[in-house]
JSON list of C-alpha atoms in Angstrom, two decimals:
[
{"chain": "A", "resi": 1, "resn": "UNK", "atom": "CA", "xyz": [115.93, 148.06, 90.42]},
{"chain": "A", "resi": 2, "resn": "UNK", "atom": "CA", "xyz": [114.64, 145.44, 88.43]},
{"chain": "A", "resi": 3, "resn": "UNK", "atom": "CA", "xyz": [116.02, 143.11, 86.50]},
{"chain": "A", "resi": 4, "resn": "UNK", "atom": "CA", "xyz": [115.80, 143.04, 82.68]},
{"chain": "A", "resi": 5, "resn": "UNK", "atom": "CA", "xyz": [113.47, 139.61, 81.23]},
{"chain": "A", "resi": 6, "resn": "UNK", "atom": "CA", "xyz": [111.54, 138.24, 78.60]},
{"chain": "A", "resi": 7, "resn": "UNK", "atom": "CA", "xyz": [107.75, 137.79, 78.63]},
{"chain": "A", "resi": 8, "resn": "UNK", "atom": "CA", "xyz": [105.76, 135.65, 77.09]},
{"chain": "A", "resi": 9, "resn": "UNK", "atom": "CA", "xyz": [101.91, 135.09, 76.01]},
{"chain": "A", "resi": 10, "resn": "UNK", "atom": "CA", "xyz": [100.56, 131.62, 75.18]},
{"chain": "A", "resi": 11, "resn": "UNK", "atom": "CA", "xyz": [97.40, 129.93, 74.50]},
{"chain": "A", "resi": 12, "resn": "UNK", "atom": "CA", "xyz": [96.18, 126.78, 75.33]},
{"chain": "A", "resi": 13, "resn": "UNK", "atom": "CA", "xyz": [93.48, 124.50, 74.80]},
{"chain": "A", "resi": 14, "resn": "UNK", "atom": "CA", "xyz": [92.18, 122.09, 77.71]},
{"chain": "A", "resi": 15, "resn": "UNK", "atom": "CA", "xyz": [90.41, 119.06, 75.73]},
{"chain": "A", "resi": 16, "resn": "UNK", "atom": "CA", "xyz": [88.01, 116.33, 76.92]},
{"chain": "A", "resi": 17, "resn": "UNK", "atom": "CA", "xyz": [86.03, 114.01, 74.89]},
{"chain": "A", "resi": 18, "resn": "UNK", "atom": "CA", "xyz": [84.99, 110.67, 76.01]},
{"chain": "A", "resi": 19, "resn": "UNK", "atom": "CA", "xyz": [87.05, 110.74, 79.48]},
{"chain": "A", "resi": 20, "resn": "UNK", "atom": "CA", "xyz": [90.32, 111.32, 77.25]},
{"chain": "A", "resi": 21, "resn": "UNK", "atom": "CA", "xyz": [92.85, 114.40, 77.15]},
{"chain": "A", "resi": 22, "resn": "UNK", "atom": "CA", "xyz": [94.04, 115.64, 74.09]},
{"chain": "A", "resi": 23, "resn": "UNK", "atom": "CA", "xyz": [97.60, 116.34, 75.40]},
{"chain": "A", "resi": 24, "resn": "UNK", "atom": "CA", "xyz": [101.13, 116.90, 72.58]},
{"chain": "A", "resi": 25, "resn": "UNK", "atom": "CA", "xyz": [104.49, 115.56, 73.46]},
{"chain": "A", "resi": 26, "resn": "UNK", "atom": "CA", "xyz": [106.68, 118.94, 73.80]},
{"chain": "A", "resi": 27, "resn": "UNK", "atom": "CA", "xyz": [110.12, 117.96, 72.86]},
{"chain": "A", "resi": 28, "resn": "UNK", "atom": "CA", "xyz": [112.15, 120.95, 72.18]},
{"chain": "A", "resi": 29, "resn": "UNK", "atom": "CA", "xyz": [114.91, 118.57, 71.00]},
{"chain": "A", "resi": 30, "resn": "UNK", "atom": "CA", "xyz": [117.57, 119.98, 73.91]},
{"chain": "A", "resi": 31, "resn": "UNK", "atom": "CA", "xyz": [120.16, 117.91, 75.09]},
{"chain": "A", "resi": 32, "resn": "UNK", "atom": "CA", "xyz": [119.59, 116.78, 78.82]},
{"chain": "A", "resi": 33, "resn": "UNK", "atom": "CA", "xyz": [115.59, 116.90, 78.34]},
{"chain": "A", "resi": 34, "resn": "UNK", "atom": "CA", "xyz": [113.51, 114.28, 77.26]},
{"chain": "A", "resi": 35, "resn": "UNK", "atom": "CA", "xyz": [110.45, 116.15, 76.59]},
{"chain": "A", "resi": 36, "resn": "UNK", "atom": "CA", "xyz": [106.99, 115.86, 78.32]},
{"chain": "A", "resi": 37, "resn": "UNK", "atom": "CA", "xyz": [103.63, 115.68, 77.36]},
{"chain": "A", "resi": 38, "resn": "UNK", "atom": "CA", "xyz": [101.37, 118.96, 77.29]},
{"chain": "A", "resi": 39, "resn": "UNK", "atom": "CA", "xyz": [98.12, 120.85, 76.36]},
{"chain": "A", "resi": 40, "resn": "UNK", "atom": "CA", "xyz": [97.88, 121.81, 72.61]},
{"chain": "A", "resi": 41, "resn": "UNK", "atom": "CA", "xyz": [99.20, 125.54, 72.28]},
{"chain": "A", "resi": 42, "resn": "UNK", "atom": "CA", "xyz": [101.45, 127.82, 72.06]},
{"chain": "A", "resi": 43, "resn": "UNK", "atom": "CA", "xyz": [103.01, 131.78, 71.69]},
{"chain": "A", "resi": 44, "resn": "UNK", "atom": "CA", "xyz": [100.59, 133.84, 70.50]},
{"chain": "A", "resi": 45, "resn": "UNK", "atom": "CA", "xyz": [101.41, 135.79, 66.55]},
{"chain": "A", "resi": 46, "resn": "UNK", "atom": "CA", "xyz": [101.94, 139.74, 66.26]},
{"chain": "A", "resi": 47, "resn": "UNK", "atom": "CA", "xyz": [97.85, 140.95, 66.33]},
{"chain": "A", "resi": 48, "resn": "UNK", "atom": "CA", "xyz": [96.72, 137.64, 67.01]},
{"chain": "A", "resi": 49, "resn": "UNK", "atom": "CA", "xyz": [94.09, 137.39, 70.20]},
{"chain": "A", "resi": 50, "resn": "UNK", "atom": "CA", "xyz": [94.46, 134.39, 72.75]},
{"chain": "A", "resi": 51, "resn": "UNK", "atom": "CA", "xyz": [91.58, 132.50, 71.27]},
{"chain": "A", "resi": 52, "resn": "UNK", "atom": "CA", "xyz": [92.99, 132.46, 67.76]},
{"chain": "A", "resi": 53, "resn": "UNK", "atom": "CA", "xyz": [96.38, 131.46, 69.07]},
{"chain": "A", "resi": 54, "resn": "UNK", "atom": "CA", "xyz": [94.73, 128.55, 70.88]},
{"chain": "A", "resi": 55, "resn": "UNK", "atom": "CA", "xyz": [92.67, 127.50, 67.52]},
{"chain": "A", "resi": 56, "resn": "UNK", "atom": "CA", "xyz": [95.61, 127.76, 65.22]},
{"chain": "A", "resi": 57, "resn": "UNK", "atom": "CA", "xyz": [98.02, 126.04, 67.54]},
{"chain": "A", "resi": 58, "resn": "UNK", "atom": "CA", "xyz": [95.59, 123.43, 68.23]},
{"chain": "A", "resi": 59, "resn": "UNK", "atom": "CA", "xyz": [95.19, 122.89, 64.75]},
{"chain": "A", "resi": 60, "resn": "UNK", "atom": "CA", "xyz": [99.06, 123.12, 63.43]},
{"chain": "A", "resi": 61, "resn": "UNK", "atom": "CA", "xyz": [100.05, 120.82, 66.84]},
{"chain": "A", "resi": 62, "resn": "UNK", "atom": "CA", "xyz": [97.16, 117.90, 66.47]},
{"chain": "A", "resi": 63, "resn": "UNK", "atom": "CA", "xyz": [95.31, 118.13, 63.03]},
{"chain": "A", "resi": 64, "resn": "UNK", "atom": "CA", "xyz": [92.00, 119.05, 65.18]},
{"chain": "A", "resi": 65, "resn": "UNK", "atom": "CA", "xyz": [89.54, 121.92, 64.04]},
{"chain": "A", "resi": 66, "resn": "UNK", "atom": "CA", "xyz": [88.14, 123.28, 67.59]},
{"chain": "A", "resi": 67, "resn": "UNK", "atom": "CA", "xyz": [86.10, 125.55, 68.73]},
{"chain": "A", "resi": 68, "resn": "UNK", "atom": "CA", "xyz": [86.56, 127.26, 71.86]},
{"chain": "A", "resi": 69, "resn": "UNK", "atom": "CA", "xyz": [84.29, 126.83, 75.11]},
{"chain": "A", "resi": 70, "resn": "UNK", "atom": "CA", "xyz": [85.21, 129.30, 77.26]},
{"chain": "A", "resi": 71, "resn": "UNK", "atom": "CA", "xyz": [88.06, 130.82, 79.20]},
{"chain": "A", "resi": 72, "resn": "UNK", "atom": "CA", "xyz": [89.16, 128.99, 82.12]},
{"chain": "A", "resi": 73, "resn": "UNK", "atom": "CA", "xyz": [91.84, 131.14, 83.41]},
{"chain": "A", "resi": 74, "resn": "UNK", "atom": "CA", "xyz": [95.61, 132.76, 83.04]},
{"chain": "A", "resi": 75, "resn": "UNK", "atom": "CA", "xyz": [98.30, 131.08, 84.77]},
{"chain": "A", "resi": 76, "resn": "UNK", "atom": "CA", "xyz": [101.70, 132.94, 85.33]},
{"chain": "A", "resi": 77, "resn": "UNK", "atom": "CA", "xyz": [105.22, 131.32, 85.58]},
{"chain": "A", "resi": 78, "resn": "UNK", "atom": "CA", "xyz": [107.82, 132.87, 86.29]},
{"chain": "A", "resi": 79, "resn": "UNK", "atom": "CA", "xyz": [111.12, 131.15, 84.55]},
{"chain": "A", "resi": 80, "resn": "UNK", "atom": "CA", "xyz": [114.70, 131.27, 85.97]},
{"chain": "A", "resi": 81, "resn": "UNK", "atom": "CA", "xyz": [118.03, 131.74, 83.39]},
{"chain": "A", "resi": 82, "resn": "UNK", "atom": "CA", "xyz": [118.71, 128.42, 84.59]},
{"chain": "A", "resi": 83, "resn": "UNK", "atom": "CA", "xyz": [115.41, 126.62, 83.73]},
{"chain": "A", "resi": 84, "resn": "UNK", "atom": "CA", "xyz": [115.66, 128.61, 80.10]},
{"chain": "A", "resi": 85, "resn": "UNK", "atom": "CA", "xyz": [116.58, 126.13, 77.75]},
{"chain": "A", "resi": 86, "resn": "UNK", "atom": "CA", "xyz": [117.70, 128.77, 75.04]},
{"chain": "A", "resi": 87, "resn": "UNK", "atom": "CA", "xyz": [120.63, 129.94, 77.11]},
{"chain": "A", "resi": 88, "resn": "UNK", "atom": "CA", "xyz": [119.50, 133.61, 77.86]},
{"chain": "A", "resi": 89, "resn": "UNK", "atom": "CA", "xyz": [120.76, 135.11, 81.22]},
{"chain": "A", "resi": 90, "resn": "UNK", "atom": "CA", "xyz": [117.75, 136.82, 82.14]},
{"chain": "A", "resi": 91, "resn": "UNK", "atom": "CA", "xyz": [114.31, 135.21, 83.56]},
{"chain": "A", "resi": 92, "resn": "UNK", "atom": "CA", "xyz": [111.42, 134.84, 81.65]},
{"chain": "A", "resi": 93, "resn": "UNK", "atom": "CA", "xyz": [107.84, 135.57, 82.48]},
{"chain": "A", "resi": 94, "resn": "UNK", "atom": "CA", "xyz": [105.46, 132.63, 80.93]},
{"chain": "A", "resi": 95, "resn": "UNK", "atom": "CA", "xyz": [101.50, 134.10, 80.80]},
{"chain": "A", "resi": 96, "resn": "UNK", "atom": "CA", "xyz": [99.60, 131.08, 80.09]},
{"chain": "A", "resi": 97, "resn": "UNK", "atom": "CA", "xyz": [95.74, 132.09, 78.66]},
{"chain": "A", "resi": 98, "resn": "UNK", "atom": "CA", "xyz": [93.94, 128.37, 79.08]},
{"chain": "A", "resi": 99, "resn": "UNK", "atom": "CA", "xyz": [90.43, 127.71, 77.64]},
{"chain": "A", "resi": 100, "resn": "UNK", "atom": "CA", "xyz": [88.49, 124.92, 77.33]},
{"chain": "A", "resi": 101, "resn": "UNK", "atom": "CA", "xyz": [87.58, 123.50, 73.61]},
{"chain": "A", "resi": 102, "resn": "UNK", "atom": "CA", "xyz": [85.95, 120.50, 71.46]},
{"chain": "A", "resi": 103, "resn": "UNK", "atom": "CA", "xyz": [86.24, 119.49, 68.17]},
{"chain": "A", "resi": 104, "resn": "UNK", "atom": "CA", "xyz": [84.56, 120.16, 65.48]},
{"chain": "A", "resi": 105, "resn": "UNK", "atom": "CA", "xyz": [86.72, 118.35, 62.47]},
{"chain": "A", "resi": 106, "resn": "UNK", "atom": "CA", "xyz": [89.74, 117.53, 61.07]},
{"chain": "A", "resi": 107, "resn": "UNK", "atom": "CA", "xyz": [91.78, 114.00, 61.61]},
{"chain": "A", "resi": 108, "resn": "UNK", "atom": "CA", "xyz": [94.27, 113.66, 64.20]},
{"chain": "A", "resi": 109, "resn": "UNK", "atom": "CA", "xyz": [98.30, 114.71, 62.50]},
{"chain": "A", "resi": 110, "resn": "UNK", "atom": "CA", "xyz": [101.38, 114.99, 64.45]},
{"chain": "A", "resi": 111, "resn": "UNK", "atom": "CA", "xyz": [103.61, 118.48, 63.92]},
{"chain": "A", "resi": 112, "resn": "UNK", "atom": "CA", "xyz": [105.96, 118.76, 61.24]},
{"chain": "A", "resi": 113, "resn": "UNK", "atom": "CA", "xyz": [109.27, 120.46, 61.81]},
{"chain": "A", "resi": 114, "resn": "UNK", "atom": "CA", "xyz": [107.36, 122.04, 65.45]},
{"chain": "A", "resi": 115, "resn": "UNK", "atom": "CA", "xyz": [108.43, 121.72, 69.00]},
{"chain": "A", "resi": 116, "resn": "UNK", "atom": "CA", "xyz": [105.51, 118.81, 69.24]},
{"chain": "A", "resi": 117, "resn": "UNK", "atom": "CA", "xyz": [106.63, 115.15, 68.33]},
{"chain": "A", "resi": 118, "resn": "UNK", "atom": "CA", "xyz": [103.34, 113.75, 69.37]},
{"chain": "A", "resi": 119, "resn": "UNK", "atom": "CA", "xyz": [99.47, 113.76, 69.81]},
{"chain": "A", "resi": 120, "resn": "UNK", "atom": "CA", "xyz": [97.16, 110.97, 72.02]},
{"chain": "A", "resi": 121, "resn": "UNK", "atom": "CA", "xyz": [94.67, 110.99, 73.78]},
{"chain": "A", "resi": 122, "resn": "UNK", "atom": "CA", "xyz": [95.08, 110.17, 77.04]},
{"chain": "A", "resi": 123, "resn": "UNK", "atom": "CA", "xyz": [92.94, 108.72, 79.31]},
{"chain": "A", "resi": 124, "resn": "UNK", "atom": "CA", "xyz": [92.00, 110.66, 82.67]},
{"chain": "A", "resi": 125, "resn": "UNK", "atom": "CA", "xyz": [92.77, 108.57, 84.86]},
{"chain": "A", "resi": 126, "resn": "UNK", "atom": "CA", "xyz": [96.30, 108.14, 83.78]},
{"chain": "A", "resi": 127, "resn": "UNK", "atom": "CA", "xyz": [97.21, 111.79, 83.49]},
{"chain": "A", "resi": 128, "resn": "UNK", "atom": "CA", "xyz": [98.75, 111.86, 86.91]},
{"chain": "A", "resi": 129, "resn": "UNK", "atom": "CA", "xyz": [101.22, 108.78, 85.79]},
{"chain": "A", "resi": 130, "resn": "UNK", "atom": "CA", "xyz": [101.81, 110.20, 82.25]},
{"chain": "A", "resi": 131, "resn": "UNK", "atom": "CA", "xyz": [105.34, 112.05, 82.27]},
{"chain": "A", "resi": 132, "resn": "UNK", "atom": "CA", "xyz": [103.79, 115.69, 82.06]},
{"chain": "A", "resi": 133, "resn": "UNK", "atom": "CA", "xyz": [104.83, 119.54, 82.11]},
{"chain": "A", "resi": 134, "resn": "UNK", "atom": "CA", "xyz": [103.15, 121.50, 84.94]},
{"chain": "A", "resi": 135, "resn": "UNK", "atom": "CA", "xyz": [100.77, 123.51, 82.79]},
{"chain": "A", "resi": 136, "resn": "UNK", "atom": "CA", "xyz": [98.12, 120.14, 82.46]},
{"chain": "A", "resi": 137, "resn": "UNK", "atom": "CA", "xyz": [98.23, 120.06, 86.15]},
{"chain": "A", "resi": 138, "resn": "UNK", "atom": "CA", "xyz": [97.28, 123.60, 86.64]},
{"chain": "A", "resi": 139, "resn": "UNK", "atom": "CA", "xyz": [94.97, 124.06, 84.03]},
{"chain": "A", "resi": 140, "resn": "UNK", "atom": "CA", "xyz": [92.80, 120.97, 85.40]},
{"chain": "A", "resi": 141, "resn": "UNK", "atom": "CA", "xyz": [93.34, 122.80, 88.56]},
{"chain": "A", "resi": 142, "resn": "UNK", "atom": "CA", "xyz": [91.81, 125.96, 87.49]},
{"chain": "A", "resi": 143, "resn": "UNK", "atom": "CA", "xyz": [89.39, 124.20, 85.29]},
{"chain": "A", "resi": 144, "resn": "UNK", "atom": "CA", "xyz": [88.51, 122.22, 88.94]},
{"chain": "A", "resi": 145, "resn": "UNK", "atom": "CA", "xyz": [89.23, 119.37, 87.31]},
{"chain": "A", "resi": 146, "resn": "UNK", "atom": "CA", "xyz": [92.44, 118.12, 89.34]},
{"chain": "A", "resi": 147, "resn": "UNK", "atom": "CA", "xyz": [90.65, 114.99, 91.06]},
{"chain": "A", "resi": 148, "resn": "UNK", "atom": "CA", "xyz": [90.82, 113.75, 87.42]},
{"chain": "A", "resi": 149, "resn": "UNK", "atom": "CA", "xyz": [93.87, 112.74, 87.09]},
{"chain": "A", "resi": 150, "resn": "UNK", "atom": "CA", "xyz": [94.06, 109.32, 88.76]},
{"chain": "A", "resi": 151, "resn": "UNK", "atom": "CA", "xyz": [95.50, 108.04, 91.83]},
{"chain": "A", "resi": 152, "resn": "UNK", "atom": "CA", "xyz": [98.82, 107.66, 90.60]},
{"chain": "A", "resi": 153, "resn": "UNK", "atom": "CA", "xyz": [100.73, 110.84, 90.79]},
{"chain": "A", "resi": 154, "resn": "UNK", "atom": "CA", "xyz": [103.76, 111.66, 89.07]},
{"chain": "A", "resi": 155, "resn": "UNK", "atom": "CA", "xyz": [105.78, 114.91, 89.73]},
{"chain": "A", "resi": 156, "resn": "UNK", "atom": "CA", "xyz": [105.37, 117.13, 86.69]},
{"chain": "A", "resi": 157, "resn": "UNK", "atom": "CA", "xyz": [108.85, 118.22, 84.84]},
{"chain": "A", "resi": 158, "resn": "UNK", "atom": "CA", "xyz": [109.41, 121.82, 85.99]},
{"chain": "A", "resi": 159, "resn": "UNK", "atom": "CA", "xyz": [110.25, 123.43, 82.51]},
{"chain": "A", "resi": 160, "resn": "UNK", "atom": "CA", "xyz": [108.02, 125.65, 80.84]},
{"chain": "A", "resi": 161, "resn": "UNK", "atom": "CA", "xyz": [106.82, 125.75, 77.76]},
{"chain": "A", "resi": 162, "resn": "UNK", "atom": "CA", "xyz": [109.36, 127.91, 75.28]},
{"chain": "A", "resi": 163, "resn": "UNK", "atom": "CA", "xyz": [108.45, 129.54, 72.51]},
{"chain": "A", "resi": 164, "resn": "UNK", "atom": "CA", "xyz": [112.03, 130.63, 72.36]},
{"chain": "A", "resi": 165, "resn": "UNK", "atom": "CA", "xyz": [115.12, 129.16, 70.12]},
{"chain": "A", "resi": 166, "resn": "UNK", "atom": "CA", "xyz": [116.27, 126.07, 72.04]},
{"chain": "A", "resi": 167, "resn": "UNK", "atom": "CA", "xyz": [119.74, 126.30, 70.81]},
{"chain": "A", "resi": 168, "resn": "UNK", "atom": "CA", "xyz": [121.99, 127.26, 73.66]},
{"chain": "A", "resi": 169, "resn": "UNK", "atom": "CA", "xyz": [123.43, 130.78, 72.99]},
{"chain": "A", "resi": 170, "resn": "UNK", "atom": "CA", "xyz": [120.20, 131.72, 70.59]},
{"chain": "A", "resi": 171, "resn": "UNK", "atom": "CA", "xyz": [117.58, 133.87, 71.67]},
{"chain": "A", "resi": 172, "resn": "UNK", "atom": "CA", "xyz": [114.06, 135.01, 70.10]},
{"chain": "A", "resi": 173, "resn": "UNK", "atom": "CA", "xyz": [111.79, 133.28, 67.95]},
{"chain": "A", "resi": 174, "resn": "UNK", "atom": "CA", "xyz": [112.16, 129.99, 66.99]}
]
């Protein structure tokens, strides 16, 4: 019999310009977790298709106007009650749609009142030092991108992205 859980479709946007990742700090303001930095995304809106999610989240997390390149791939995680931050005793099923995108305007703004606390760029070559959430590993790994990340290599944080309430004893939206 199986077990009831949550699901969840996100978007995200893998950005390169001038040997630089665009990469948010996800803080979801829990204690015991620090936050970690990320790709730009997030859950995708009632209606809304993956590349729109990926545009507006991109845009409401960094202040960037992109346009998207191309699907790279879908990554699935599968999230424990225990690594849910939002205190739910069931598991969670992350979907993770990842495209490649540029800019094409706006000025660089960090989120208001959002799960994101930050936007750099960071250089390539010290992504795999940078304190980091799995997803920027995989999606340079789908992207066949993964010799990028420099020689120093830091173990990624094993929480996933949440686009649930990060309160304990709260669940849903945010």
């Amino acid at each position: 019999m199986t077990q009831p859980f949550d699901s969840r479709v996100g978007a995200y946007a893998l950005i390169i310009r001038d040997e630089q990742l665009l990469l948010t700090h996800w803080n979801p303001r829990h204690p015991g977790f620090e936050g970690a930095w990320t790709l730009p995304g997030g859950g995708m809106e009632p209606g809304e298709q993956p590349a729109e999610t990926m545009v507006r989240e991109v845009f409401e997390e960094t202040g960037f106007r992109v346009d998207s390149d191309g699907l790279v791939d879908v990554h699935s995680y599968w999230m424990t009650p225990e690594q849910r931050l939002d205190g739910q005793d069931r598991g969670n099923h992350a979907c993770r749609v990842i495209y490649t995108a540029h800019v094409t305007g706006g000025e660089m703004a960090v989120e208001q009142d959002g799960s994101s606390d930050d936007v750099a760029w960071i250089p390539l070559a010290e992504v795999g030092s940078t304190p980091r959430l799995d997803l920027v590993d995989q999606a340079l790994r789908l992207a066949g991108l993964s010799d990028r990340l420099g020689a120093v290599r830091t173990p990624t944080e094993r929480i996933a992205e949440q686009d649930v309430s990060t309160e304990p004893g709260r669940g849903g939206d945010r």
